[in-house]
mmCIF file of C-alpha atoms in Angstrom:
data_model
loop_
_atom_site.group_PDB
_atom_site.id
_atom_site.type_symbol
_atom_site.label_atom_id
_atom_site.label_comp_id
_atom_site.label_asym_id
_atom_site.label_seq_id
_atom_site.Cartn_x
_atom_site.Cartn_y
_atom_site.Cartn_z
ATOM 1 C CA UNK A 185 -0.037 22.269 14.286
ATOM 2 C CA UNK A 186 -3.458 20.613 15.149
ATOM 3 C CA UNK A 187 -3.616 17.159 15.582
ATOM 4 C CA UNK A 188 -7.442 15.746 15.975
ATOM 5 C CA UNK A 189 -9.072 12.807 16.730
ATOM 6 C CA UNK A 190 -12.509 11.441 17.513
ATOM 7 C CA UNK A 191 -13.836 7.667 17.354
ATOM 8 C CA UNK A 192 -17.811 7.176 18.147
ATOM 9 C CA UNK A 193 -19.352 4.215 17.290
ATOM 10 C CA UNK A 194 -19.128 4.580 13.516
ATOM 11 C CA UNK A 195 -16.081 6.016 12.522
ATOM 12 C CA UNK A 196 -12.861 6.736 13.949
ATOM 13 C CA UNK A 197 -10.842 9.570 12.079
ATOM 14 C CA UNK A 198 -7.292 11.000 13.062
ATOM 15 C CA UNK A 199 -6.486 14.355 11.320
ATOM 16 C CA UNK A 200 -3.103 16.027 11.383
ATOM 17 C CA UNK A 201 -2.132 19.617 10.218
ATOM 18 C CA UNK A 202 -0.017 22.341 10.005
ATOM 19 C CA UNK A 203 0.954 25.617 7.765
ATOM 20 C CA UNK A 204 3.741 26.428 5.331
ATOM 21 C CA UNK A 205 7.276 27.275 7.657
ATOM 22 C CA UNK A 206 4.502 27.465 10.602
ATOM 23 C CA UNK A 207 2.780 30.499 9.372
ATOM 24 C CA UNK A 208 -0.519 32.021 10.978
ATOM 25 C CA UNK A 209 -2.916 31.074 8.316
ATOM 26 C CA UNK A 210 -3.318 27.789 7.031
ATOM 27 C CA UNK A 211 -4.222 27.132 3.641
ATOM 28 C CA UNK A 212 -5.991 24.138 4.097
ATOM 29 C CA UNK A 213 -9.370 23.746 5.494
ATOM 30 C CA UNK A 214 -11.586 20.428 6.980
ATOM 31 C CA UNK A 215 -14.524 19.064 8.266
ATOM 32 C CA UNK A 216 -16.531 16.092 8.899
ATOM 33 C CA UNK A 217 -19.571 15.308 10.754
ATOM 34 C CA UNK A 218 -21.045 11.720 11.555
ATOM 35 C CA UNK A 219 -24.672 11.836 11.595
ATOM 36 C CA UNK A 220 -26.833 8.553 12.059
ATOM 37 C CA UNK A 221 -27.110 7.913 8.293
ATOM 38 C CA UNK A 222 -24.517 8.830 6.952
ATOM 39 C CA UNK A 223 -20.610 10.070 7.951
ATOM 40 C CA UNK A 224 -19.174 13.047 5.523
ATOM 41 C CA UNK A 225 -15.271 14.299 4.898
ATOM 42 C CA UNK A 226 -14.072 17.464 3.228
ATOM 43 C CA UNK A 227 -10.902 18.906 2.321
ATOM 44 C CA UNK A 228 -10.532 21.797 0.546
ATOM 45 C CA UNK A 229 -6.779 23.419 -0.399
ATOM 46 C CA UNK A 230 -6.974 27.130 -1.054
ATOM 47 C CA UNK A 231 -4.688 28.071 -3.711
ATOM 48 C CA UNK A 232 -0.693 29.170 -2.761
ATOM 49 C CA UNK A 233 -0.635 29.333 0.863
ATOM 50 C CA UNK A 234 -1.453 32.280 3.560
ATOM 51 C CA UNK A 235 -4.574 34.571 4.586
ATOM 52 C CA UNK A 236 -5.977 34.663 1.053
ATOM 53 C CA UNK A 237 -5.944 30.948 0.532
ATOM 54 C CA UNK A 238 -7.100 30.107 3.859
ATOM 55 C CA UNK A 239 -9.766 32.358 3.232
ATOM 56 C CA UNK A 240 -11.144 30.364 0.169
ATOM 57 C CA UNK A 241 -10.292 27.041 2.037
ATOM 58 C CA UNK A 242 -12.317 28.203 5.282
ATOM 59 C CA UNK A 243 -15.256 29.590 2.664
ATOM 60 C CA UNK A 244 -15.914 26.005 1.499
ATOM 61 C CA UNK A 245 -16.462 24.725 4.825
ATOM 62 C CA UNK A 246 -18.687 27.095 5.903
ATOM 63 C CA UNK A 247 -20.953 26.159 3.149
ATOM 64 C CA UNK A 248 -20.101 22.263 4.105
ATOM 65 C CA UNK A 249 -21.347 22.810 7.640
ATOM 66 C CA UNK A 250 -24.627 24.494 6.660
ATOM 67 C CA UNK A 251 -25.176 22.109 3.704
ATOM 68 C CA UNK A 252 -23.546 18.469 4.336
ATOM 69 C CA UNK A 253 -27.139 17.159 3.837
ATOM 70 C CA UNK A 254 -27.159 17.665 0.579
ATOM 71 C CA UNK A 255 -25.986 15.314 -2.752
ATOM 72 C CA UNK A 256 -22.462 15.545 -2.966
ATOM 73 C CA UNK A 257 -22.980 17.047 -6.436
ATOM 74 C CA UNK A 258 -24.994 19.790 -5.554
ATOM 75 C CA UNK A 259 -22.668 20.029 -2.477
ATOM 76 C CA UNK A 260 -19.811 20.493 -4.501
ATOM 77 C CA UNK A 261 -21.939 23.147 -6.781
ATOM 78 C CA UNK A 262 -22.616 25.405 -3.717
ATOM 79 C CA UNK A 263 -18.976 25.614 -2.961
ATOM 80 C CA UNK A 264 -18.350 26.552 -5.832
ATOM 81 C CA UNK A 265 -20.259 29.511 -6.358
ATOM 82 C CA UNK A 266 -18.992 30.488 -3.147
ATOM 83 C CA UNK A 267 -15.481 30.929 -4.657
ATOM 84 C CA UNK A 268 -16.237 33.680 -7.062
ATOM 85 C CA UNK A 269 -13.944 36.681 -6.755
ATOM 86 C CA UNK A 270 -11.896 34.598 -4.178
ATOM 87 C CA UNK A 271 -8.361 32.621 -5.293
ATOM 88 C CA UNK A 272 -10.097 29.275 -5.443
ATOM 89 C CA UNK A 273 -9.286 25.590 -4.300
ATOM 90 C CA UNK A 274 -9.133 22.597 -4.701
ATOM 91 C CA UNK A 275 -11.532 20.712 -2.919
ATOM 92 C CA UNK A 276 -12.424 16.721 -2.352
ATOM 93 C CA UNK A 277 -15.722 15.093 -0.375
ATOM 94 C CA UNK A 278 -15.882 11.472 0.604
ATOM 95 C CA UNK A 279 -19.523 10.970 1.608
ATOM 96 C CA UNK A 280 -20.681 7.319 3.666
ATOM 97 C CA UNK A 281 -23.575 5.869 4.087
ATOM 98 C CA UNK A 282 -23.805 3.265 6.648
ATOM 99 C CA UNK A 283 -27.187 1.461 6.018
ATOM 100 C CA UNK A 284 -25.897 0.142 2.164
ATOM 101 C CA UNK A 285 -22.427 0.552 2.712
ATOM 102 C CA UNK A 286 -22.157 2.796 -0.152
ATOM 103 C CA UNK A 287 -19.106 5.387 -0.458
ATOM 104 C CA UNK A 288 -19.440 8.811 -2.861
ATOM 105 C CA UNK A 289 -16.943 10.279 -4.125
ATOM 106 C CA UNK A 290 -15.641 13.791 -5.936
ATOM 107 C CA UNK A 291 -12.519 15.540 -6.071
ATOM 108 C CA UNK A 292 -11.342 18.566 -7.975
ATOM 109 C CA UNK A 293 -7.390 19.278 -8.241
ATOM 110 C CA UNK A 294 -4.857 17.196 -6.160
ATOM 111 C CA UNK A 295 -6.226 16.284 -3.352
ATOM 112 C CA UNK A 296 -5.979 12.619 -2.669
ATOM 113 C CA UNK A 297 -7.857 10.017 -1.777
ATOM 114 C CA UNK A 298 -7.384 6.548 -0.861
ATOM 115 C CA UNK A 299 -9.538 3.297 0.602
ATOM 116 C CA UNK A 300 -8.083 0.076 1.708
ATOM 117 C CA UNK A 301 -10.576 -3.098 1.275
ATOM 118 C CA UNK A 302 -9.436 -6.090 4.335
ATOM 119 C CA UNK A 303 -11.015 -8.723 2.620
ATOM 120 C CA UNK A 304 -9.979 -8.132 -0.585
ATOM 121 C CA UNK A 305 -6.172 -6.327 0.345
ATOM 122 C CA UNK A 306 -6.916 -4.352 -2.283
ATOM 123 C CA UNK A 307 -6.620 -0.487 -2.282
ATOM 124 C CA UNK A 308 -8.926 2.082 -4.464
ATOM 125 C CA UNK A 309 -7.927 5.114 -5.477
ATOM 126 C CA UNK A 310 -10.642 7.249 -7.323
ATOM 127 C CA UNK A 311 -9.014 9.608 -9.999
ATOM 128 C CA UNK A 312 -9.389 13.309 -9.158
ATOM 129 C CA UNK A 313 -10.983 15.357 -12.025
ATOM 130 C CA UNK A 314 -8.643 18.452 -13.248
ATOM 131 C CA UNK A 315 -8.450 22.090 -12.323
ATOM 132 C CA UNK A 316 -9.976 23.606 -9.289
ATOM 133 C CA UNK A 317 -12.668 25.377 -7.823
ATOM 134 C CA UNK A 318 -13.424 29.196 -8.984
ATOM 135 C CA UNK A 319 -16.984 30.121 -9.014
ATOM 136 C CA UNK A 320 -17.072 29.518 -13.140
ATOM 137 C CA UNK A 321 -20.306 27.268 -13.859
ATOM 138 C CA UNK A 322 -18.755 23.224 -14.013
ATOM 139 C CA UNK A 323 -20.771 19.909 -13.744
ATOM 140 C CA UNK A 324 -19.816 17.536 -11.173
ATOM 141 C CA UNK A 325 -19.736 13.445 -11.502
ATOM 142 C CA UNK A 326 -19.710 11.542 -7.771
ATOM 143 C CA UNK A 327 -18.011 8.298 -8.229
ATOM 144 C CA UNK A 328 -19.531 5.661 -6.209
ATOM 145 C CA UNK A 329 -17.846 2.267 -4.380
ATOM 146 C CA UNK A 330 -18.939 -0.214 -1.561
ATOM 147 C CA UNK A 331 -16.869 -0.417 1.347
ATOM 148 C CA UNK A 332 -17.002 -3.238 4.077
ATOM 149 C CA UNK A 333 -17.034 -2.450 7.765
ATOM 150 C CA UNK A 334 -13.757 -1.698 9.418
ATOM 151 C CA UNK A 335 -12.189 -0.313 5.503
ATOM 152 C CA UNK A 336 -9.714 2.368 6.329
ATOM 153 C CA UNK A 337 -9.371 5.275 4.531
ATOM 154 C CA UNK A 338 -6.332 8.132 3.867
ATOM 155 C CA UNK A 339 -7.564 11.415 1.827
ATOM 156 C CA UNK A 340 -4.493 14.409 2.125
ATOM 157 C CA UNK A 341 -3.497 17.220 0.577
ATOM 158 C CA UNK A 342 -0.345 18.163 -2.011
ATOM 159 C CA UNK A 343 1.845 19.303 1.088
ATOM 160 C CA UNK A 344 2.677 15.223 1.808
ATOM 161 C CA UNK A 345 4.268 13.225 -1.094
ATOM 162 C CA UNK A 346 3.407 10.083 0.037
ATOM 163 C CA UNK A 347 4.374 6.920 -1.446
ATOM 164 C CA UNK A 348 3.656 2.984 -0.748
ATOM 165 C CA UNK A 349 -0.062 4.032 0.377
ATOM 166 C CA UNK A 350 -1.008 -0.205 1.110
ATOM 167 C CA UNK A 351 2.069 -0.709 3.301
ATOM 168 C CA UNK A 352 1.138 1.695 5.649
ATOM 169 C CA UNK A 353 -2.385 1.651 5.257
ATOM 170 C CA UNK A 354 -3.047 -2.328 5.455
ATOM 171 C CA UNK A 355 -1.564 -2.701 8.721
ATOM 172 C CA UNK A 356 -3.546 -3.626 11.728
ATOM 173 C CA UNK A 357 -1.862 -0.842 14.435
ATOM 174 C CA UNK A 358 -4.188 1.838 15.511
ATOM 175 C CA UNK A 359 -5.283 4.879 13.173
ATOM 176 C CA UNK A 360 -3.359 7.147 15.638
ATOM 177 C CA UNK A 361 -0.325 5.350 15.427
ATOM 178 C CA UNK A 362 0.269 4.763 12.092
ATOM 179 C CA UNK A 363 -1.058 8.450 11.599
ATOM 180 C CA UNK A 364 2.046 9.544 13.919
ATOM 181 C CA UNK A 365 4.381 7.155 11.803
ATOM 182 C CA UNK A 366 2.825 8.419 8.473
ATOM 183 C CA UNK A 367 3.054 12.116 9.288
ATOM 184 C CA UNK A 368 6.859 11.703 10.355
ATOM 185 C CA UNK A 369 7.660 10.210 7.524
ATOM 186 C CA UNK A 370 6.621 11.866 4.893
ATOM 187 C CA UNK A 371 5.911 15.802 5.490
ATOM 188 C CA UNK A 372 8.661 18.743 4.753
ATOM 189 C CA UNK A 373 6.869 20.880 6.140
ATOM 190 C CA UNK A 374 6.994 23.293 2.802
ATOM 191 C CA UNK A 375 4.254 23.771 2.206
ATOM 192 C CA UNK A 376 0.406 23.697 4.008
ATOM 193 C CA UNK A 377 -0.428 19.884 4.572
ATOM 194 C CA UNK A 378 -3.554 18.211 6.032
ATOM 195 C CA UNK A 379 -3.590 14.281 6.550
ATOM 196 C CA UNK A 380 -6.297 12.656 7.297
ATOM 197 C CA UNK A 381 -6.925 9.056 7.725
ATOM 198 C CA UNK A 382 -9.994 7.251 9.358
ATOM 199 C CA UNK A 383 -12.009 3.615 9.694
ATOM 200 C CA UNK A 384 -15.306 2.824 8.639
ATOM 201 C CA UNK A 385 -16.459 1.153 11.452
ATOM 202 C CA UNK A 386 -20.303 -0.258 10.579
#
């Protein structure tokens, strides 16, 4: 199992993990990277579970780490082609940027994605679009939101089934807390699973 977590003076982000039955390969893959502009979170679920969809998974963020720079359209575009002749996944990116407090937004297949507003106590959830990554030519559409400093943020993949998202995620205990009390709760441990939940601290 890994369990992650880094706070700077931007973000703070807690990120749990672990394989189907404890296996050696994971089919889930992440990454994210705070830069002084902008912070950037992607999590990509290879199809089934083992070596073959880790390998897909792990592809994406290899292109993620070389190209985070870039708009998360053509972002999502170069993963993409990077999936031909593998099993595919399913792939979201949540990309930040702190000067306008602007949030972007894409995800293909079920991975999930949620942001809790303070001021408002209101929760958005921006819809995933259908299908998954392959390598076949798509178009990608970013949804974009505002977010206020110190909105907290869950994104996780189909290995947790987890309900009443704005009891757990409106609290005021510490990201690594209710991560613990989250995790607990709701994984089986059936399949792969990635959680990942973080505050937007500027």
């Amino acid at each position: 199992m890994i369990n992650e977590y880094i706070s700077n003076d931007k973000v703070e982000v807690n990120v749990k993990q672990s394989a189907k039955d404890n296996a050696k390969y994971c089919g889930d893959s992440y990454y994210f990277i705070t830069t002084e502009s902008y912070f950037i979170c992607v999590l990509a679920d290879g199809l089934g579970s083992g070596q073959y969809a880790h390998e897909s998974s792990d592809a994406v963020i290899k292109v993620v780490e070389e190209c985070h720079h870039l708009p998360i359209e053509d972002l999502l575009s170069e993963c993409n082609s990077v999936l031909l002749n593998k099993r595919g996944a399913a792939v979201a990116v949540i990309k930040v940027f702190f000067e306008t407090h602007e949030c972007q937004f894409i995800s293909v297949g079920n991975i999930r994605f949620f942001m809790y507003k303070p001021s408002e106590n209101k929760v958005i959830y921006p819809l995933p679009i259908s299908g998954y990554l392959s390598g076949k030519a798509r178009k990608f559409k970013r949804q974009t939101f505002s977010y206020e400093p110190h909105a907290r943020f869950i994104i996780f993949s189909d290995g947790m089934e987890l309900k009443e998202i704005k009891s757990y995620i409106s609290k005021s205990s510490s990201i690594a807390h209710l991560s613990e009390v989250i995790w607990n709760a709701n994984v089986a441990h059936a399949d792969d699973v990635t959680f990942i939940m973080g505050s937007l601290l500027q």
